[in-house]
PDB file of C-alpha atoms in Angstrom:
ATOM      1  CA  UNK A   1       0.000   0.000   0.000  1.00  0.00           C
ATOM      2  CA  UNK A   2       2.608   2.340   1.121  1.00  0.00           C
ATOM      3  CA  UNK A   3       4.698   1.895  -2.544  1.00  0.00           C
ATOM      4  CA  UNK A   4       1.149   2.212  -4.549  1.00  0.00           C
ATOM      5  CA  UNK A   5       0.369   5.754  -2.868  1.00  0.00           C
ATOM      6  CA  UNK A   6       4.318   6.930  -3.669  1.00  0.00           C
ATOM      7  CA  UNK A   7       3.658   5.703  -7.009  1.00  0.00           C
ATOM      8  CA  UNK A   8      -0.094   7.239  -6.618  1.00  0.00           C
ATOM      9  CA  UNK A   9       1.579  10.533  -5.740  1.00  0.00           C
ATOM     10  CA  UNK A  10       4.695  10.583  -8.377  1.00  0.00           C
ATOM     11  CA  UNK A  11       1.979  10.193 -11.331  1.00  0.00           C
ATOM     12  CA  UNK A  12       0.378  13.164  -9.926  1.00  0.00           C
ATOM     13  CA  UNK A  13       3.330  15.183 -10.137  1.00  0.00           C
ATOM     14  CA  UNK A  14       4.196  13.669 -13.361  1.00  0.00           C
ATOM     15  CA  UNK A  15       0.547  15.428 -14.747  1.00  0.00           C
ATOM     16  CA  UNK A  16       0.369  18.426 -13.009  1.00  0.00           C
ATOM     17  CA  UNK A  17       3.827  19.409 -12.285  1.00  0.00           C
ATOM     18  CA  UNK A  18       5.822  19.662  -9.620  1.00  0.00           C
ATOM     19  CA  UNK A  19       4.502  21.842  -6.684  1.00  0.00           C
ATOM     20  CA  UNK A  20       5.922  25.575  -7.416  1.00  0.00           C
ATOM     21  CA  UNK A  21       7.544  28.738  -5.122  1.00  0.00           C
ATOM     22  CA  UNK A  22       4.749  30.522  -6.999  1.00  0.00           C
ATOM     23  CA  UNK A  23       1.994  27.979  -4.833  1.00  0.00           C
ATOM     24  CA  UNK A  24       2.986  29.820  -1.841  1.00  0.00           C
ATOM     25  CA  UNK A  25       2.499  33.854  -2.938  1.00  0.00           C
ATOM     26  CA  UNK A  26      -1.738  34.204  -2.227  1.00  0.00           C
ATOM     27  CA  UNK A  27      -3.499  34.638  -4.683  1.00  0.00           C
ATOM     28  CA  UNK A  28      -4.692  38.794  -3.708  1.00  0.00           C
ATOM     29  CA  UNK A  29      -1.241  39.517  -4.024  1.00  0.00           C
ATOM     30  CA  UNK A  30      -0.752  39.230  -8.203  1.00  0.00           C
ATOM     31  CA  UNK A  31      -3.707  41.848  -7.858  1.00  0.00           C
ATOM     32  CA  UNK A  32      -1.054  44.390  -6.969  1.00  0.00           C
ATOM     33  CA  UNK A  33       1.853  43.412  -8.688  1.00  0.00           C
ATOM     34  CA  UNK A  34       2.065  45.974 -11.233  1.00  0.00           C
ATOM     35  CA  UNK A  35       1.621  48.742  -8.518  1.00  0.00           C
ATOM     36  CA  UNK A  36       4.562  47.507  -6.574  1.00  0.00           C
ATOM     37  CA  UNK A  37       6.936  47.159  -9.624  1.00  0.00           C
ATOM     38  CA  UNK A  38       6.336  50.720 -10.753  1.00  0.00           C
ATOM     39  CA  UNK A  39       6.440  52.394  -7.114  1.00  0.00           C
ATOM     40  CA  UNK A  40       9.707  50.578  -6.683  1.00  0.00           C
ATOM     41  CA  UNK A  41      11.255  51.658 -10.171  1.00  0.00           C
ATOM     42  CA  UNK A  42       9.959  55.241  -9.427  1.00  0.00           C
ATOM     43  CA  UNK A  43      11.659  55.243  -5.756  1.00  0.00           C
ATOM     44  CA  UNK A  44      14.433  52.985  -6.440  1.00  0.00           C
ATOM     45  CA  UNK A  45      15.490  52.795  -9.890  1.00  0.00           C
ATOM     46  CA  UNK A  46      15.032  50.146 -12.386  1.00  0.00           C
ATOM     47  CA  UNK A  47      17.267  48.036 -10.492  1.00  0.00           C
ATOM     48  CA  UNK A  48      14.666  47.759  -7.485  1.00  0.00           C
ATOM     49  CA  UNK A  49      14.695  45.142  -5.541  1.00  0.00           C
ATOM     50  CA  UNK A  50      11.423  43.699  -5.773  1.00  0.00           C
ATOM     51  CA  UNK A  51      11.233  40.561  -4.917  1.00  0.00           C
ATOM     52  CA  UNK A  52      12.919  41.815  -1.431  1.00  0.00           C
ATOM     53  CA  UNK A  53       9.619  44.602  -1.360  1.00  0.00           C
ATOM     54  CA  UNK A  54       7.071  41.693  -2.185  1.00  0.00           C
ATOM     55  CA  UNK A  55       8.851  39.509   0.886  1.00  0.00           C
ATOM     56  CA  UNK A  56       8.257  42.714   3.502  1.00  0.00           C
ATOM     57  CA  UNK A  57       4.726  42.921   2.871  1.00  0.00           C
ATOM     58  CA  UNK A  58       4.205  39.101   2.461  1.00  0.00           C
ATOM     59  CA  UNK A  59       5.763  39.492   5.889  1.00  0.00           C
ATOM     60  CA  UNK A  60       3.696  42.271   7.359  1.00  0.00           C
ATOM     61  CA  UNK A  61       0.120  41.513   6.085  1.00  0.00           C
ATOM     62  CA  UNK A  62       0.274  38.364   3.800  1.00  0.00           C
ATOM     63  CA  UNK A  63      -0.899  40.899   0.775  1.00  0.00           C
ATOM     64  CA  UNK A  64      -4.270  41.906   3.579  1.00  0.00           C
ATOM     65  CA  UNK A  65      -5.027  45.850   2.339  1.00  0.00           C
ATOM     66  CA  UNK A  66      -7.385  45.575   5.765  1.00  0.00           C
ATOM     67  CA  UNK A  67      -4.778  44.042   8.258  1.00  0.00           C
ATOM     68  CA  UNK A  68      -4.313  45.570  11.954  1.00  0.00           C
ATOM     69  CA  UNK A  69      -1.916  44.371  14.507  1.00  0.00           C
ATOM     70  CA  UNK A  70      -2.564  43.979  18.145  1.00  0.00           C
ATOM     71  CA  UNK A  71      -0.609  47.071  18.406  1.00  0.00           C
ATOM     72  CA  UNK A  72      -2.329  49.206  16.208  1.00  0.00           C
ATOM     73  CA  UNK A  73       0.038  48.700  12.933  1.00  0.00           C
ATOM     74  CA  UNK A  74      -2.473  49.099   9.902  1.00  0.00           C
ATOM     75  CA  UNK A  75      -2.392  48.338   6.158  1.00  0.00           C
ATOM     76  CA  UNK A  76      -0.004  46.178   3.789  1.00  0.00           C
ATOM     77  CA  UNK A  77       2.650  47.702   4.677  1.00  0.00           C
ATOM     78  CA  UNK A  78       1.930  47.612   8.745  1.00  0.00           C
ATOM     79  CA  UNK A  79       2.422  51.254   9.907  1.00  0.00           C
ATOM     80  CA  UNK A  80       2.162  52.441  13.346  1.00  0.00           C
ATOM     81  CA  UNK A  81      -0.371  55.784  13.176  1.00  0.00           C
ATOM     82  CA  UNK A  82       3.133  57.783  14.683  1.00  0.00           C
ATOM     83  CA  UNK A  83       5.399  56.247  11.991  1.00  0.00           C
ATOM     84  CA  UNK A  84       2.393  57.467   9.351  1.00  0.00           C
ATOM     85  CA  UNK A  85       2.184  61.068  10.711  1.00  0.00           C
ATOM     86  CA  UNK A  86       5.946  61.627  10.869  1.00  0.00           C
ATOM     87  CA  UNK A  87       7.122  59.753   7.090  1.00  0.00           C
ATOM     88  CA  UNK A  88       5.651  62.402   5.527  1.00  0.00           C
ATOM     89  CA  UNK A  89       8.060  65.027   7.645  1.00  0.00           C
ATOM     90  CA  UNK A  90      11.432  63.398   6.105  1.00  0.00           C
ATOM     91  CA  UNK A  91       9.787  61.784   2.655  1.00  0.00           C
ATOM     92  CA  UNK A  92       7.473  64.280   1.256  1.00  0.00           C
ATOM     93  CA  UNK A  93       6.218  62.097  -1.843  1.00  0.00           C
ATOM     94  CA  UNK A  94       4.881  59.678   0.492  1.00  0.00           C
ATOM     95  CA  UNK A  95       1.780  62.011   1.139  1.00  0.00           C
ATOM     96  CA  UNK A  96      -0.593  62.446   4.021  1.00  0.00           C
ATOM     97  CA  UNK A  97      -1.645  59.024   5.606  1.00  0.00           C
ATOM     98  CA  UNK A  98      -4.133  56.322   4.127  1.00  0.00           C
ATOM     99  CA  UNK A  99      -2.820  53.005   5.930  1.00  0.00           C
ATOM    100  CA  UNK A 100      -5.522  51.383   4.409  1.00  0.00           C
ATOM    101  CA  UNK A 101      -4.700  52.647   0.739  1.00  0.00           C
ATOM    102  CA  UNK A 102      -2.941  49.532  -0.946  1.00  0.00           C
ATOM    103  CA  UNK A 103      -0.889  52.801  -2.992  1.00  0.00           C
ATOM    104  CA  UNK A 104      -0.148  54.621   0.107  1.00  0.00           C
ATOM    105  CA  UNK A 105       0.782  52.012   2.090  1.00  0.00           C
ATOM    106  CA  UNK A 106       3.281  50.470  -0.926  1.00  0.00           C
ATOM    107  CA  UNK A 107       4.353  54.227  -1.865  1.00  0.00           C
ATOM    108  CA  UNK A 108       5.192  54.535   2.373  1.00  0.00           C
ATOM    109  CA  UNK A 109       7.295  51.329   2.609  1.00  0.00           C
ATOM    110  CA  UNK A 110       9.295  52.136  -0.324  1.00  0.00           C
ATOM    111  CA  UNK A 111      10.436  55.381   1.150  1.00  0.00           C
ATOM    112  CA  UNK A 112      10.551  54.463   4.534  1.00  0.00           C
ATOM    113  CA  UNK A 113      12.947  51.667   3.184  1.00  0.00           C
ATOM    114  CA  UNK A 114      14.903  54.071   1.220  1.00  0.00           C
ATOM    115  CA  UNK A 115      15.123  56.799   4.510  1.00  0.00           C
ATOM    116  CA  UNK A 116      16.046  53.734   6.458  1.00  0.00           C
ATOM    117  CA  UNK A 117      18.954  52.756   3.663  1.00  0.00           C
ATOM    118  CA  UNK A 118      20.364  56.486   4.051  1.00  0.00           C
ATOM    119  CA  UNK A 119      20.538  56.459   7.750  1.00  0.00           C
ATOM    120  CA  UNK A 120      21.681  53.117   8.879  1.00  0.00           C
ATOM    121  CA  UNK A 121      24.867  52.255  10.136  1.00  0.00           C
ATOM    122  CA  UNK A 122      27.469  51.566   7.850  1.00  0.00           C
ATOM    123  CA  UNK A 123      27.346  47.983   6.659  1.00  0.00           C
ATOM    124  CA  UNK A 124      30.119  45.464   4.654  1.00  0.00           C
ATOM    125  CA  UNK A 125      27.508  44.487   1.874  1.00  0.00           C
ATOM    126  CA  UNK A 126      24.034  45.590   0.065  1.00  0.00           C
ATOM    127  CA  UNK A 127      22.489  41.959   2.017  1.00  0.00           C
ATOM    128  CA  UNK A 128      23.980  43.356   5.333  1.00  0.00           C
ATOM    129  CA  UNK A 129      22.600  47.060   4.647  1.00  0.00           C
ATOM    130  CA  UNK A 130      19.139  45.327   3.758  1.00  0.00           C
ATOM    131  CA  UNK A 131      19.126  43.029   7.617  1.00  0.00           C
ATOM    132  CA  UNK A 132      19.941  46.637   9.085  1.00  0.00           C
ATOM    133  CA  UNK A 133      17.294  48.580   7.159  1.00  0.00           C
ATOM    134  CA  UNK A 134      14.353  45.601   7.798  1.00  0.00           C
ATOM    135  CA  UNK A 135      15.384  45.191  11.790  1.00  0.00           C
ATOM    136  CA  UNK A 136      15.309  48.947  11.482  1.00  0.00           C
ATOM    137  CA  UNK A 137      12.177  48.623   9.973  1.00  0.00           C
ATOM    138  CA  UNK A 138      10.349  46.542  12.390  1.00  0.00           C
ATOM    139  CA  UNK A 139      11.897  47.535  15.351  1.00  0.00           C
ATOM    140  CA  UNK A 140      13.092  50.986  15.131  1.00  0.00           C
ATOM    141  CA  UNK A 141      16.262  53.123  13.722  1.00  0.00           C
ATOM    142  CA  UNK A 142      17.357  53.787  17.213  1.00  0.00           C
ATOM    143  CA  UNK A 143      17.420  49.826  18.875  1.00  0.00           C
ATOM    144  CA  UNK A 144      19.288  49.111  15.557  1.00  0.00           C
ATOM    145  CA  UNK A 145      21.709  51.653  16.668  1.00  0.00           C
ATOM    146  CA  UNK A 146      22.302  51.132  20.024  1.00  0.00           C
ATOM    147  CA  UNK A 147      23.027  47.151  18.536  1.00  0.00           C
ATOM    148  CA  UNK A 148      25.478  48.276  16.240  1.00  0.00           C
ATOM    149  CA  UNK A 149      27.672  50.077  19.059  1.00  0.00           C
ATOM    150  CA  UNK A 150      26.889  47.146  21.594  1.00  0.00           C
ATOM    151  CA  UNK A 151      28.903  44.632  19.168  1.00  0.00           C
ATOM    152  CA  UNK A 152      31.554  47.112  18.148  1.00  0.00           C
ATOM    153  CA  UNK A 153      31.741  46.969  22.027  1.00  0.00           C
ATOM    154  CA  UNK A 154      32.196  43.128  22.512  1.00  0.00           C
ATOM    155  CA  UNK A 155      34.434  43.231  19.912  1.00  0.00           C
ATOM    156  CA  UNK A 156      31.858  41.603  17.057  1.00  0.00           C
ATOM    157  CA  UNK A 157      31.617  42.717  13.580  1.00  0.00           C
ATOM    158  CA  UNK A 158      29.613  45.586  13.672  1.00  0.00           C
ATOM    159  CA  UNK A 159      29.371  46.116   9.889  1.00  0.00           C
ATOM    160  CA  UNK A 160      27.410  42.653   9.486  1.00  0.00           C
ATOM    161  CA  UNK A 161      24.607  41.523   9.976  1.00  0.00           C
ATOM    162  CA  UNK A 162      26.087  37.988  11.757  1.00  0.00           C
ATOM    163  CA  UNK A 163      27.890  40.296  14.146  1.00  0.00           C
ATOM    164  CA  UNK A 164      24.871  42.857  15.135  1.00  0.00           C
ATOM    165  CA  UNK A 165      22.102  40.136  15.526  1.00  0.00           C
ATOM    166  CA  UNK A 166      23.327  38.233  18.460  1.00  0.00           C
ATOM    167  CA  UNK A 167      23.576  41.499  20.383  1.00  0.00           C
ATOM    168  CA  UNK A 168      20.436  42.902  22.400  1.00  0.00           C
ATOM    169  CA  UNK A 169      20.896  46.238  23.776  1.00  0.00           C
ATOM    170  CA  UNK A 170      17.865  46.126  25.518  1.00  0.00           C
ATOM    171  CA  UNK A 171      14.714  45.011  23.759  1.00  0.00           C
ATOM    172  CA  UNK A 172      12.391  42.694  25.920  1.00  0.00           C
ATOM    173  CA  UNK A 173      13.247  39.089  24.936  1.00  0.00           C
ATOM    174  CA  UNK A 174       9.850  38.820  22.750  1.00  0.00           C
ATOM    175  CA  UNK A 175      10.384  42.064  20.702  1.00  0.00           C
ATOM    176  CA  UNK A 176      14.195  40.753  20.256  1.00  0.00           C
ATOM    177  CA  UNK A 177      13.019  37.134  18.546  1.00  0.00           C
ATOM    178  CA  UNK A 178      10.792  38.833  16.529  1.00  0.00           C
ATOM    179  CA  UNK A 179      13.026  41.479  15.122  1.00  0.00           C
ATOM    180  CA  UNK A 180      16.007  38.896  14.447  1.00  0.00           C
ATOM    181  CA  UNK A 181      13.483  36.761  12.613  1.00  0.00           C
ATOM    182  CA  UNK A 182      11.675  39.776  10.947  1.00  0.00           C
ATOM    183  CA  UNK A 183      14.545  39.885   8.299  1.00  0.00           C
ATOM    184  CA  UNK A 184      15.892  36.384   8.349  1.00  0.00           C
ATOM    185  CA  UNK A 185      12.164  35.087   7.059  1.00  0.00           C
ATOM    186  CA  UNK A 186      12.115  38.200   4.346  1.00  0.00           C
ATOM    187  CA  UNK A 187      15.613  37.745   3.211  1.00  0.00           C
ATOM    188  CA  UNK A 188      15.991  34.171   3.199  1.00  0.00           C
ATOM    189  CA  UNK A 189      12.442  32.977   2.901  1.00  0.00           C
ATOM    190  CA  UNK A 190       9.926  34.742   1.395  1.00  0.00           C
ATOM    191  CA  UNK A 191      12.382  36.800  -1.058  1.00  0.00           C
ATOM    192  CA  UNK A 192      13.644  33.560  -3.032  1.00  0.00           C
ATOM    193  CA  UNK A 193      10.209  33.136  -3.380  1.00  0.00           C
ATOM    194  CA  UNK A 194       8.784  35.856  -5.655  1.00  0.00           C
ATOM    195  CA  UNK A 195      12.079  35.864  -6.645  1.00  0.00           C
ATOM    196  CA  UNK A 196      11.616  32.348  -8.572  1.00  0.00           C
ATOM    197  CA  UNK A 197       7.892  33.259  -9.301  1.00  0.00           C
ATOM    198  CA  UNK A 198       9.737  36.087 -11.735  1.00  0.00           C
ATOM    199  CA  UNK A 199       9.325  39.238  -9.563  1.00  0.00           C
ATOM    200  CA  UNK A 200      12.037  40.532  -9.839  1.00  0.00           C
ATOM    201  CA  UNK A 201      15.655  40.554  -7.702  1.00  0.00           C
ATOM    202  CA  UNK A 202      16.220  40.713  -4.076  1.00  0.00           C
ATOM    203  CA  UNK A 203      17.742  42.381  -1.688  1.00  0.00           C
ATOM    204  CA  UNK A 204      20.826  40.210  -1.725  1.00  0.00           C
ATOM    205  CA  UNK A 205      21.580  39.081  -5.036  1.00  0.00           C
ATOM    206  CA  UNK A 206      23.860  40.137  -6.851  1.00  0.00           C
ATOM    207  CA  UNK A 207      23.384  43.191  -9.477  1.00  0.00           C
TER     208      UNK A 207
END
């Protein structure tokens, strides 16, 4: 019994295909695909990486244009109402707030992203510079900080992302998982995974 279902479940393959990266993007997200790749280009060049921008708000919302947080973070993109009433102060295109505008709240990551690439701490690659600007991202520019000059203290590499992450400077032991994993599971999971389902590069490869 056991060989006929493996034999049961190879034919199935063998007529439908193997199971794709593409199975696990939902299906509301392809609905704003074209939106993303032309906000990116416009803030970021034609070299965006968008695969990497699809991952974040896989990440934050899973694509949901009504998600809220127990906290309060609203939209696709997850802002906090504070973080939506000061972007506007440093990144003028992004506009007054709409959290729950799928444009605003793609138009507001992008530059958030982009403020967030400016003003981290200097970092020895562009997949380094992206962990910083994510943990920034979900944690704060300051906590990212205060990490950076803890490992320079111990004596860790302070320009990586391998030498920052096993630092805490602080952050209750919760909000500390959470923002180690926040770009570990963008980078290294959900990125490859547009990226094969032909949306473009990420974050880390190569240009």
């Amino acid at each position: 019994m056991r060989l006929a279902a493996i034999l049961l479940s190879l034919a199935i393959i063998m007529i439908n295909g193997a199971p794709s990266f593409a199975d696990a993007i939902p299906a509301r997200a392809k609905k704003y695909r074209a939106l993303l790749v032309r906000e990116a280009r416009m803030a970021w060049g034609m070299g965006a990486p968008v695969a990497t921008f699809a991952a974040q708000i896989h990440q934050e919302s899973t694509w949901k244009e009504g998600a809220r947080s127990h906290a309060g973070a609203e939209g696709l993109a997850q802002f906090m109402p504070a973080t939506a009433r000061w972007l506007p102060t440093v990144s003028p295109r992004t506009g007054e707030p709409v959290p729950y505008s799928p444009s605003w709240a793609i138009r507001a990551m992008l530059e958030y992203d982009k403020y967030l690439w400016k003003n981290v701490p200097p970092a020895a690659s562009d997949c380094d510079r992206w962990a910083f600007v994510l943990s920034a991202y979900n944690g704060g520019l300051g906590w990212l900080r205060r990490d950076c000059s803890l490992a320079a203290e111990y004596g860790l590499d302070a320009a990586r992302w391998d030498g920052v992450r096993i630092v805490n400077a602080g952050r209750s032991a919760r909000n500390f998982d959470e923002n180690r994993g926040y770009p570990e599971r963008i980078l290294r999971r959900w990125t490859p995974v547009y990226r094969e389902a032909g949306w473009g590069r990420g974050g880390c490869d190569d240009r």
